[in-house]
Short mmCIF file of N, CA, C and O in Angstrom, two decimals:
data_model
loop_
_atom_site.label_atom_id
_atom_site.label_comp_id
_atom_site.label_asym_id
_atom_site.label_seq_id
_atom_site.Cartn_x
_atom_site.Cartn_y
_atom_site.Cartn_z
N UNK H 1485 354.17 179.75 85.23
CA UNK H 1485 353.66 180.15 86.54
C UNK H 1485 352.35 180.93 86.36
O UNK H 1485 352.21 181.80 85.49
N UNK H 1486 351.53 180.61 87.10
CA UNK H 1486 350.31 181.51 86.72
C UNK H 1486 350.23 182.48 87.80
O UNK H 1486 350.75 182.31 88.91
N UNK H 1487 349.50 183.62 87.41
CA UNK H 1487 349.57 184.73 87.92
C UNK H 1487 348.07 185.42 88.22
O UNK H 1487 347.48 185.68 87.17
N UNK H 1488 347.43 185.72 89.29
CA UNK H 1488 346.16 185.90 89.45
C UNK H 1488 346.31 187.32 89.32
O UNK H 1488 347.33 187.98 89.54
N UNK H 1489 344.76 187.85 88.82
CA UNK H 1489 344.39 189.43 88.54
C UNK H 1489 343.91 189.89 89.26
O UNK H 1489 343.21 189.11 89.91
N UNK H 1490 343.87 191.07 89.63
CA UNK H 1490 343.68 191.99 90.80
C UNK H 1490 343.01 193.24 90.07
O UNK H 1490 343.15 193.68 88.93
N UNK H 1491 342.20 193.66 91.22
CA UNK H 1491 341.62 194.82 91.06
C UNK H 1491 341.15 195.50 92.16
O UNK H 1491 340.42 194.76 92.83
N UNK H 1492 341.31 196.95 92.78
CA UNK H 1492 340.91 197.29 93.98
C UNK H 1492 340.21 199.05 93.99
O UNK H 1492 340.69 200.12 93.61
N UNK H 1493 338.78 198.65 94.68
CA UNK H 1493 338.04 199.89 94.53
C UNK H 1493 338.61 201.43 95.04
O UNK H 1493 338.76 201.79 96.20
N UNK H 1494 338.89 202.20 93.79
CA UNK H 1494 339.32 203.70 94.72
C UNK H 1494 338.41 204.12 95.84
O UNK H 1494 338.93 204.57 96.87
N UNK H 1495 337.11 204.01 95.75
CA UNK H 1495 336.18 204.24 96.71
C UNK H 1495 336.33 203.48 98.09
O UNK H 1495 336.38 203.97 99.22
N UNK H 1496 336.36 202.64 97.86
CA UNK H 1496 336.46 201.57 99.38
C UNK H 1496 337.69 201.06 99.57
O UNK H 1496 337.69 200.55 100.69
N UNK H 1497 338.41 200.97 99.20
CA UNK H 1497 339.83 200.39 99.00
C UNK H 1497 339.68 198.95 98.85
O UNK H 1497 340.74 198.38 98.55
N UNK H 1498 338.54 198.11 98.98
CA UNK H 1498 338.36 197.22 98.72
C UNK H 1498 339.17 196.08 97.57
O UNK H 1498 339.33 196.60 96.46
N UNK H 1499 339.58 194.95 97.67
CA UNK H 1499 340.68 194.34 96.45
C UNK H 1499 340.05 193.36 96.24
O UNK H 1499 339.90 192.68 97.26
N UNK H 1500 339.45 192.81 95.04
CA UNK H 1500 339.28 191.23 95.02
C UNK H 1500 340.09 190.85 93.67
O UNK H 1500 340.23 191.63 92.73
N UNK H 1501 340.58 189.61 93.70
CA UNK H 1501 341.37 189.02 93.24
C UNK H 1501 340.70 187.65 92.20
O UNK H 1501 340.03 186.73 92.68
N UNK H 1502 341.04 187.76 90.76
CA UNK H 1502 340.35 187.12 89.63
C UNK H 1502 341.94 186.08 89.36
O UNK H 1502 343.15 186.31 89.38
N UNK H 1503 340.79 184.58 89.06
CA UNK H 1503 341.79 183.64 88.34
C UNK H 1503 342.89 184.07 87.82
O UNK H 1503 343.33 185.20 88.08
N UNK H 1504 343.53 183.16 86.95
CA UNK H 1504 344.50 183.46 86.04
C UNK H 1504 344.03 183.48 84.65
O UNK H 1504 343.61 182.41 84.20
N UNK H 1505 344.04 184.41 83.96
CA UNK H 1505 344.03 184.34 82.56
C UNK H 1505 344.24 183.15 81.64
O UNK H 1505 345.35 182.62 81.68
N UNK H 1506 343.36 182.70 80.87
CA UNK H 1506 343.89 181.46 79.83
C UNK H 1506 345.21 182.01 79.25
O UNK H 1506 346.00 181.13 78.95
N UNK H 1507 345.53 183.02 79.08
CA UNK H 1507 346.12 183.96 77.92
C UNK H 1507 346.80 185.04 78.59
O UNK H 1507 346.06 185.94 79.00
N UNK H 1508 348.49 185.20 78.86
CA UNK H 1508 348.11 186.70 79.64
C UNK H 1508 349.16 187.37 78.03
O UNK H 1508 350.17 187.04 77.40
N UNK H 1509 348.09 188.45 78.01
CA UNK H 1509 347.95 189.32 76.94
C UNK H 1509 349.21 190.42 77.60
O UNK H 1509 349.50 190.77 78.74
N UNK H 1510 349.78 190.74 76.18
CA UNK H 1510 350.39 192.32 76.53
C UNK H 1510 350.38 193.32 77.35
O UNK H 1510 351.22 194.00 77.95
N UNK H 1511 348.71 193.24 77.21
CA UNK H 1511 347.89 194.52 77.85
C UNK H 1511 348.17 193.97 79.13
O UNK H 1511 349.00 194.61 79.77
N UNK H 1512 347.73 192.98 79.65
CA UNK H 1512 348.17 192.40 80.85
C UNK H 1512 349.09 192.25 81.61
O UNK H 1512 349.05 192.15 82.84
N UNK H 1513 350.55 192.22 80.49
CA UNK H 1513 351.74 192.26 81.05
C UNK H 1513 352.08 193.47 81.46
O UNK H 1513 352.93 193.81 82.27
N UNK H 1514 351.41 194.03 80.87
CA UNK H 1514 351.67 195.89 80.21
C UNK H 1514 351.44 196.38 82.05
O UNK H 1514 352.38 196.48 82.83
N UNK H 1515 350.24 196.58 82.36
CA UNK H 1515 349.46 196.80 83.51
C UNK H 1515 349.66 195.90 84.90
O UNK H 1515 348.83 195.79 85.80
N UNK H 1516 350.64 195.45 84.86
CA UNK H 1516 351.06 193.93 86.15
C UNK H 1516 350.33 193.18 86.78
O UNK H 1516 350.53 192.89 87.96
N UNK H 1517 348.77 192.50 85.62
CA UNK H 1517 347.54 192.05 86.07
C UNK H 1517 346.78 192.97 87.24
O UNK H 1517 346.29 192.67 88.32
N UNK H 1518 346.88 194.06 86.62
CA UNK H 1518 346.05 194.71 87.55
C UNK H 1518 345.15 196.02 86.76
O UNK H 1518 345.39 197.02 86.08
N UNK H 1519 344.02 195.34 87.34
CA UNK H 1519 343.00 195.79 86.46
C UNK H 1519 341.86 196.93 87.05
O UNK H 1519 341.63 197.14 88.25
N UNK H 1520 341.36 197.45 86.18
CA UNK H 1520 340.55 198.76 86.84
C UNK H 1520 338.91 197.88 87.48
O UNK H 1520 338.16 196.97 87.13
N UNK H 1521 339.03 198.81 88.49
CA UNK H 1521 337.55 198.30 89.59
C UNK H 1521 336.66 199.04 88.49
O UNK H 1521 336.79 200.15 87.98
N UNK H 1522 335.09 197.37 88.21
CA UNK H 1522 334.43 197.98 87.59
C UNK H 1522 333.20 199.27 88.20
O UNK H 1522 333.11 199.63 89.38
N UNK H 1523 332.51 199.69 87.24
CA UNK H 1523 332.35 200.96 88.00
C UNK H 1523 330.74 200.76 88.14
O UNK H 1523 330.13 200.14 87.27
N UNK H 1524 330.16 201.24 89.13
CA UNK H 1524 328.96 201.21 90.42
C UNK H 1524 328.01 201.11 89.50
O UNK H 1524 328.13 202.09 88.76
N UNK H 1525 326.86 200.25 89.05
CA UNK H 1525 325.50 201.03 89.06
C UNK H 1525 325.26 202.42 89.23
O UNK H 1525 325.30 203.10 90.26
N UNK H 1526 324.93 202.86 87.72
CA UNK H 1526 324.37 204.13 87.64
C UNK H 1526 325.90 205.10 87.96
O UNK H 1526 325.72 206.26 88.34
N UNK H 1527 327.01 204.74 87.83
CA UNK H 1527 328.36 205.66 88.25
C UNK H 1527 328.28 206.28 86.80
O UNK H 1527 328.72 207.41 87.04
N UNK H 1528 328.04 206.26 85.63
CA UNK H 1528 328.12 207.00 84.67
C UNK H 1528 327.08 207.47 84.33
O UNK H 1528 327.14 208.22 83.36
N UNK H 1529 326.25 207.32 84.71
CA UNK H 1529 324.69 207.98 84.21
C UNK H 1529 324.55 209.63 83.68
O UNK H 1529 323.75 209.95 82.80
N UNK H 1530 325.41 210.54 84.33
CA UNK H 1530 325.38 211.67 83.55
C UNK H 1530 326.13 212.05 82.24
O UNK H 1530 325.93 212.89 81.37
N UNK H 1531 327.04 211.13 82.44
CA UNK H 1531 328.32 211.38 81.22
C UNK H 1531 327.36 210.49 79.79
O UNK H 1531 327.47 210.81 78.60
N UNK H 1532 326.58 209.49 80.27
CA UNK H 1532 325.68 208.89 79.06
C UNK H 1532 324.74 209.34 78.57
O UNK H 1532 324.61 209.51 77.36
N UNK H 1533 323.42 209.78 79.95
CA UNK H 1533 322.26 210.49 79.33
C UNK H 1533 322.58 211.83 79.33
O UNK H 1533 322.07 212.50 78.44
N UNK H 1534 323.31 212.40 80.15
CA UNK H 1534 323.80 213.96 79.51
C UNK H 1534 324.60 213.95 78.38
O UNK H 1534 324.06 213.96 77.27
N UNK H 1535 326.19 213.93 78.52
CA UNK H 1535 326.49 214.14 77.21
C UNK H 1535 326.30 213.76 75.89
O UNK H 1535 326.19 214.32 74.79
N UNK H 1536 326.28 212.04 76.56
CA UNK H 1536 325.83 211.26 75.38
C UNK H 1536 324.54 211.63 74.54
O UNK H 1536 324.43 211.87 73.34
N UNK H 1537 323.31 211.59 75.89
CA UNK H 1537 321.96 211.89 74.93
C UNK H 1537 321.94 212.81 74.90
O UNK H 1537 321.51 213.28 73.84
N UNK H 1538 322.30 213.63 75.82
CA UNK H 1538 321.31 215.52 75.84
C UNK H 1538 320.72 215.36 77.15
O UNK H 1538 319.85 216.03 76.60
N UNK H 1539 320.50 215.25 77.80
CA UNK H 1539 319.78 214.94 78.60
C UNK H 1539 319.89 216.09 79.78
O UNK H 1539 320.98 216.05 80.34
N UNK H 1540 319.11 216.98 80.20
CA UNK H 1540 319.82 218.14 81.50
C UNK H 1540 320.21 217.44 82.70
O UNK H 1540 320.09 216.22 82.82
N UNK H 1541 320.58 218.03 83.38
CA UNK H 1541 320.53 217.14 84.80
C UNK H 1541 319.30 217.65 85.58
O UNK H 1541 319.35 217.26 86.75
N UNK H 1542 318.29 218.34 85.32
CA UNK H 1542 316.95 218.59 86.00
C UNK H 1542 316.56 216.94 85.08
O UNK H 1542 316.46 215.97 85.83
N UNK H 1543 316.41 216.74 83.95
CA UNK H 1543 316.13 216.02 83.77
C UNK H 1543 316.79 214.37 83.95
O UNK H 1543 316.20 213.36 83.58
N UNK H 1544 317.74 214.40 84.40
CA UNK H 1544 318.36 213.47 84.73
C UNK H 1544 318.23 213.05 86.08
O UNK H 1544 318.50 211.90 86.40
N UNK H 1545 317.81 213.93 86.94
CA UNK H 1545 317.27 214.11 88.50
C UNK H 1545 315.94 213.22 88.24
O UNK H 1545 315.73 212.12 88.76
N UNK H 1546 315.21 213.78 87.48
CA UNK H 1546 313.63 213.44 87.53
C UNK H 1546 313.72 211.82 87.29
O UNK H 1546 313.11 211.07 88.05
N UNK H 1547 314.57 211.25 86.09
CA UNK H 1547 314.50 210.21 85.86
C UNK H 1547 314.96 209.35 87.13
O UNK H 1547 314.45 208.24 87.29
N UNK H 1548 315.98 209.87 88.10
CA UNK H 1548 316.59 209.01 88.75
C UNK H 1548 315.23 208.95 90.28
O UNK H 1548 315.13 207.91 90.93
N UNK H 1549 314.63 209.79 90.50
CA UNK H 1549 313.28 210.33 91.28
C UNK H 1549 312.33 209.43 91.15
O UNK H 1549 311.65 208.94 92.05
N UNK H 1550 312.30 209.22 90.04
CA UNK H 1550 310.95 208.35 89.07
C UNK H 1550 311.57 206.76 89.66
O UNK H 1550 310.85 205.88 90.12
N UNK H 1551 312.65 206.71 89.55
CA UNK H 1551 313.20 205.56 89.52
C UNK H 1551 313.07 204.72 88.19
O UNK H 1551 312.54 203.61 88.17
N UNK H 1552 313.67 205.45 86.90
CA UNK H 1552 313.68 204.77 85.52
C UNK H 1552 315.37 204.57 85.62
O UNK H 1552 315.87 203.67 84.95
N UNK H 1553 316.09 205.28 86.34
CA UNK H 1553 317.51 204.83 86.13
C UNK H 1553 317.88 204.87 87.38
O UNK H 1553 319.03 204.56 87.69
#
């Protein structure tokens, strides 16, 4: 029986619904085809260029101002 994957935005409540897996994996069974909403443009941008690079958030402001990120 095939079984389609799901995923639905915490933000919008929004749900859209993906094929069936060639393969349904563990992880898949594990989780009841339901999968995490991927996340926004620019939704991690401080956790990357801040923690990750260093980056301040004055300077992380400027970049996003500039429009480089």
């Amino acid at each position: 029986k095939d079984e389609l994957l799901s995923a639905e935005d915490p933000a919008s409540g929004r749900k859209i619904t993906l094929s069936p897996p060639p393969h349904a994996t563990d992880y898949l069974r594990e989780c009841d085809l339901k999968l995490d909403f991927p996340p926004r443009l620019g939704q991690h941008n401080l956790d990357i260029y801040g923690a990750g690079l260093g980056f301040s958030e004055d300077e992380i402001s400027r970049l996003h101002e500039e429009k480089i990120i």
